[in-house]
Short mmCIF file of C-alpha atoms in Angstrom, two decimals:
data_model
loop_
_atom_site.label_atom_id
_atom_site.label_comp_id
_atom_site.label_asym_id
_atom_site.label_seq_id
_atom_site.Cartn_x
_atom_site.Cartn_y
_atom_site.Cartn_z
CA MET A 670 169.81 81.25 13.81
CA THR A 671 171.53 78.52 11.82
CA THR A 672 171.01 74.85 12.62
CA ALA A 673 174.63 74.60 13.74
CA ALA A 674 174.13 77.44 16.20
CA LEU A 675 170.99 75.74 17.49
CA THR A 676 172.65 72.39 18.05
CA ALA A 677 176.05 73.55 19.28
CA GLY A 678 174.76 74.27 22.78
CA LEU A 679 172.82 70.99 22.91
CA GLU A 680 175.97 68.96 22.25
CA ARG A 681 177.54 70.39 25.42
CA ILE A 682 174.68 69.50 27.76
CA PRO A 683 176.08 67.18 30.39
CA ASP A 684 175.01 63.55 30.25
CA GLN A 685 172.94 64.12 27.14
CA LEU A 686 172.21 60.98 25.16
CA GLY A 687 170.68 62.64 22.14
CA TYR A 688 168.60 65.57 21.01
CA LEU A 689 165.97 66.80 18.55
CA VAL A 690 165.25 70.25 17.22
CA ILE A 691 161.76 70.38 15.74
CA SER A 692 159.87 73.03 13.83
CA SER A 693 156.07 72.87 13.87
CA GLU A 694 156.01 73.69 10.15
CA ASP A 695 159.15 72.03 8.80
CA GLY A 696 159.44 68.96 11.03
CA VAL A 697 162.76 67.74 12.42
CA LEU A 698 165.48 70.31 11.78
CA ALA A 699 168.27 68.47 13.57
CA SER A 700 168.74 65.24 15.48
CA ALA A 701 171.63 63.37 17.04
CA GLY A 702 172.63 60.53 19.32
CA GLU A 703 169.86 58.18 20.44
CA LEU A 704 167.26 60.51 18.96
CA GLU A 705 168.86 60.68 15.52
CA ASN A 706 166.17 60.43 12.82
CA ASP A 707 163.65 59.55 15.53
CA GLU A 708 160.61 61.17 13.95
CA HIS A 709 158.24 59.13 16.06
CA THR A 710 159.60 60.55 19.32
CA ALA A 711 159.62 63.99 17.71
CA GLY A 712 155.92 63.67 16.90
CA VAL A 713 155.04 62.48 20.37
CA MET A 714 157.04 65.26 22.05
CA MET A 715 155.43 67.87 19.81
CA GLN A 716 151.99 66.71 20.83
CA MET A 717 152.95 66.65 24.50
CA VAL A 718 154.37 70.15 24.55
CA ARG A 719 151.51 71.48 22.47
CA THR A 720 149.03 70.09 24.97
CA ALA A 721 151.06 71.27 27.96
CA SER A 722 151.39 74.75 26.45
CA ARG A 723 147.65 75.16 26.71
CA PHE A 724 147.88 74.95 30.47
CA ARG A 725 147.42 78.27 32.26
CA LEU A 726 147.29 79.30 35.83
CA SER A 727 144.07 81.13 36.60
CA GLY A 728 144.14 84.74 35.52
CA SER A 729 147.47 84.50 33.69
CA PRO A 730 147.81 84.57 29.91
CA ASP A 731 151.38 83.20 29.96
CA VAL A 732 152.46 79.60 29.86
CA PRO A 733 153.53 78.90 33.47
CA PHE A 734 156.54 76.72 32.80
CA LYS A 735 159.85 76.82 30.98
CA ARG A 736 160.66 73.15 30.69
CA LEU A 737 158.73 69.93 30.43
CA SER A 738 160.44 66.83 31.81
CA VAL A 739 159.31 63.34 30.92
CA ILE A 740 160.96 61.13 33.54
CA LEU A 741 161.38 57.47 32.84
CA ASP A 742 163.37 54.95 34.77
CA ASP A 743 166.71 55.34 33.10
CA PHE A 744 166.49 58.58 31.26
CA VAL A 745 164.64 61.89 31.06
CA TYR A 746 163.37 63.80 28.09
CA THR A 747 163.64 67.52 28.72
CA VAL A 748 161.64 69.70 26.37
CA THR A 749 161.39 73.45 25.85
CA VAL A 750 160.21 75.86 23.17
CA SER A 751 162.19 78.81 21.90
CA GLY A 752 161.67 80.89 18.76
CA HIS A 753 158.95 78.61 17.34
CA LYS A 754 161.24 75.60 17.67
CA VAL A 755 160.91 72.69 20.05
CA PHE A 756 164.09 71.42 21.67
CA VAL A 757 164.16 67.89 23.08
CA VAL A 758 167.18 66.51 24.94
CA LYS A 759 167.40 62.97 26.23
CA ARG A 760 169.50 62.90 29.40
CA GLN A 761 170.76 60.17 31.63
CA HIS A 762 168.62 59.83 34.73
CA ASN A 763 170.44 58.80 37.85
CA GLN A 764 167.95 57.43 40.27
CA GLN A 765 170.38 56.78 43.05
CA GLU A 766 169.87 58.82 46.14
CA PRO A 767 172.78 61.04 47.05
CA VAL A 768 175.04 59.67 49.70
CA ASN A 769 175.23 61.86 52.75
CA VAL A 770 178.72 61.89 54.16
CA MET B 1216 133.35 76.39 -84.24
CA GLY B 1217 130.54 76.65 -81.97
CA CYS B 1218 129.08 74.82 -79.06
CA CYS B 1219 127.07 71.69 -79.44
CA TYR B 1220 124.07 71.89 -81.59
CA SER B 1221 125.11 75.28 -82.88
CA SER B 1222 124.15 76.20 -86.35
CA GLU B 1223 125.41 78.65 -88.80
CA ASP B 1224 122.09 80.35 -88.86
CA LYS B 1225 121.76 83.90 -87.73
CA PRO B 1226 121.17 84.26 -84.02
CA THR B 1227 117.65 85.05 -83.13
CA GLU B 1228 116.67 88.05 -81.11
CA GLU B 1229 116.09 85.85 -78.21
CA GLU B 1230 119.58 84.46 -78.40
CA GLU B 1231 121.10 87.91 -78.55
CA GLU B 1232 119.22 89.21 -75.59
CA PRO B 1233 121.61 89.55 -72.60
CA LEU B 1234 120.83 87.47 -69.58
CA ILE B 1235 121.20 90.33 -67.14
CA GLN B 1236 119.41 93.48 -68.06
CA PRO B 1237 121.71 96.43 -67.24
CA ASN B 1238 118.96 98.56 -65.72
CA ASN B 1239 117.08 95.79 -64.01
CA ILE B 1240 118.62 95.91 -60.52
CA VAL B 1241 116.42 93.78 -58.34
CA SER B 1242 116.44 95.01 -54.74
CA LYS B 1243 114.40 93.15 -52.23
CA SER B 1244 113.03 94.56 -49.03
CA PRO B 1245 113.81 92.76 -45.76
CA ASN B 1246 110.55 90.87 -45.81
CA GLY B 1247 111.51 89.25 -49.09
CA THR B 1248 109.12 90.94 -51.42
CA GLU B 1249 110.45 92.35 -54.57
CA ARG B 1250 110.25 96.06 -55.02
CA ASN B 1251 108.94 97.28 -58.23
CA PRO B 1252 110.57 99.35 -59.61
CA PRO B 1253 113.77 100.08 -57.55
CA ASN B 1254 114.59 103.74 -57.02
CA VAL B 1255 118.37 104.24 -56.73
CA PRO B 1256 118.41 107.19 -54.28
CA THR B 1257 116.01 105.29 -51.97
CA ALA B 1258 118.18 102.18 -52.15
CA ARG B 1259 121.24 104.15 -51.20
CA THR B 1260 119.42 105.77 -48.31
CA ASP B 1261 118.26 102.42 -47.08
CA GLU B 1262 121.77 101.03 -47.38
CA GLN B 1263 123.15 103.99 -45.49
CA ALA B 1264 120.57 103.57 -42.78
CA LEU B 1265 121.43 99.90 -42.53
CA LEU B 1266 125.13 100.64 -42.25
CA THR B 1267 124.44 103.26 -39.61
CA SER B 1268 122.37 100.87 -37.56
CA ILE B 1269 125.11 98.23 -37.78
CA LEU B 1270 127.70 100.76 -36.67
CA THR B 1271 125.55 101.89 -33.77
CA LYS B 1272 124.91 98.34 -32.59
CA THR B 1273 128.61 97.49 -32.79
CA ALA B 1274 129.59 100.60 -30.93
CA GLN B 1275 127.15 99.68 -28.19
CA ASN B 1276 128.41 96.11 -27.88
CA ILE B 1277 132.13 96.69 -28.12
CA ILE B 1278 134.02 97.69 -24.98
CA ASP B 1279 137.10 99.63 -25.91
CA VAL B 1280 139.30 99.50 -22.84
CA SER B 1281 142.01 101.69 -24.23
CA ALA B 1282 139.57 104.48 -24.79
CA ALA B 1283 138.00 104.14 -21.33
CA ASP B 1284 137.98 107.38 -19.51
CA GLN B 1285 139.53 106.66 -16.07
CA PRO B 1286 137.89 108.81 -13.46
CA MET B 1287 140.51 110.56 -11.40
CA MET B 1288 139.93 110.22 -7.66
CA GLU B 1289 140.71 112.96 -5.25
CA PRO B 1290 143.08 112.10 -2.41
CA HIS B 1291 140.33 112.48 0.16
CA GLU B 1292 138.20 110.08 -1.85
CA TYR B 1293 141.03 107.53 -1.67
CA MET B 1294 141.22 107.98 2.10
CA ASP B 1295 137.48 107.72 2.51
CA ARG B 1296 137.32 104.54 0.50
CA ALA B 1297 140.33 103.04 2.32
CA ARG B 1298 138.68 103.83 5.66
CA GLN B 1299 135.43 102.29 4.45
CA TYR B 1300 137.17 99.07 3.42
CA SER B 1301 139.13 98.87 6.68
CA THR B 1302 135.94 99.22 8.69
CA LYS B 1303 134.26 96.50 6.68
CA LEU B 1304 137.27 94.21 7.12
CA ALA B 1305 137.31 94.83 10.84
CA VAL B 1306 133.62 93.99 11.14
CA LEU B 1307 134.02 90.82 9.07
CA GLY B 1308 137.22 89.83 10.86
CA SER B 1309 135.64 89.99 14.30
CA SER B 1310 132.70 87.85 13.21
CA LEU B 1311 134.92 85.09 11.87
CA PRO B 1312 135.90 82.26 14.26
CA PRO B 1313 139.44 82.67 15.58
CA LYS B 1314 142.02 80.80 13.61
CA LYS B 1315 143.49 77.82 15.36
CA ALA B 1316 146.88 78.75 16.82
CA LEU B 1317 149.48 76.79 14.92
CA THR B 1318 152.57 78.31 16.50
CA LEU B 1319 153.69 77.32 19.95
CA PRO B 1320 154.32 80.06 22.50
CA SER B 1321 157.98 80.57 23.24
CA LEU B 1322 158.88 79.42 26.73
CA THR B 1323 162.42 80.78 26.89
CA SER B 1324 165.03 82.68 24.96
CA GLN B 1325 167.79 80.51 26.42
CA PRO B 1326 166.87 76.94 25.42
CA HIS B 1327 170.37 75.54 26.03
CA GLN B 1328 170.51 76.96 29.52
CA VAL B 1329 167.05 75.69 30.41
CA LEU B 1330 167.69 72.21 29.05
CA SER B 1331 171.13 71.86 30.67
CA SER B 1332 170.05 72.99 34.14
CA ASP B 1333 169.76 70.41 36.90
CA LEU B 1334 167.23 67.68 36.50
CA VAL B 1335 164.46 67.31 39.03
CA PRO B 1336 166.01 65.72 42.14
CA TYR B 1337 165.29 62.08 42.65
CA SER B 1338 163.85 62.82 46.06
CA ASP B 1339 161.26 65.12 44.53
CA VAL B 1340 160.27 62.38 42.17
CA GLN B 1341 160.06 59.89 44.99
CA GLN B 1342 158.17 62.07 47.45
CA GLY B 1343 154.83 63.68 46.89
CA PHE B 1344 154.18 62.11 43.52
CA PHE B 1345 152.43 58.95 42.47
CA ARG B 1346 154.84 56.29 41.36
CA LEU B 1347 153.81 56.11 37.76
CA PRO B 1348 155.80 54.42 35.04
CA CYS B 1349 156.31 57.86 33.63
CA THR B 1350 156.20 61.17 35.45
CA PHE B 1351 155.57 64.55 33.92
CA LEU B 1352 157.04 67.55 35.63
CA PHE B 1353 156.71 71.18 34.77
CA LYS B 1354 159.30 73.61 35.98
#
């Protein structure tokens, strides 16, 4: 898959503030928005997802989750792995409780 | 004209005597002693023997790759040897420590869909979790 094909879908994610596409061998393949050229965040996210990927539920060989969310006050980093590439998207985090009408 | 100190006197017998006697071939044995007198057929035999020994020694020391006779292997010999090597590799491979996994396991084939799906509701973050500066959630 070309880099453009990888990033095209990320651009359309609602309320996204930036993204990273990282390869464990080649480093940052693509970056944009608030995460553009942010190799430090890329390194941290890689370590986080690598550690989290070691987690297993008892008796299961598969990784038990699809997405890792790092929730901070104002924004959320959502991370997943697909085809030996790590995708990180920074999204706006609305902490307001929904208004019940 | 002559050389220095030459005279016009007749040369003496001594002066006429050649330096190298035509029949006086001095052949020495390997231990340095002079043979007396040299026998030509024996010398030639010795020389031949010496040449032969040199040839033999050279032939033993030289490896002529182009002339190497490649042994042709039967197909079943190939298979036997291949099986032997595979078995040895399998034994060695199992005894080696497992290589550290460098590649991450794939979590999804639809990364865009997974990343664009709804975030964890605020209420879930508020309830049932410690209020940490940063919260990790797996979904």
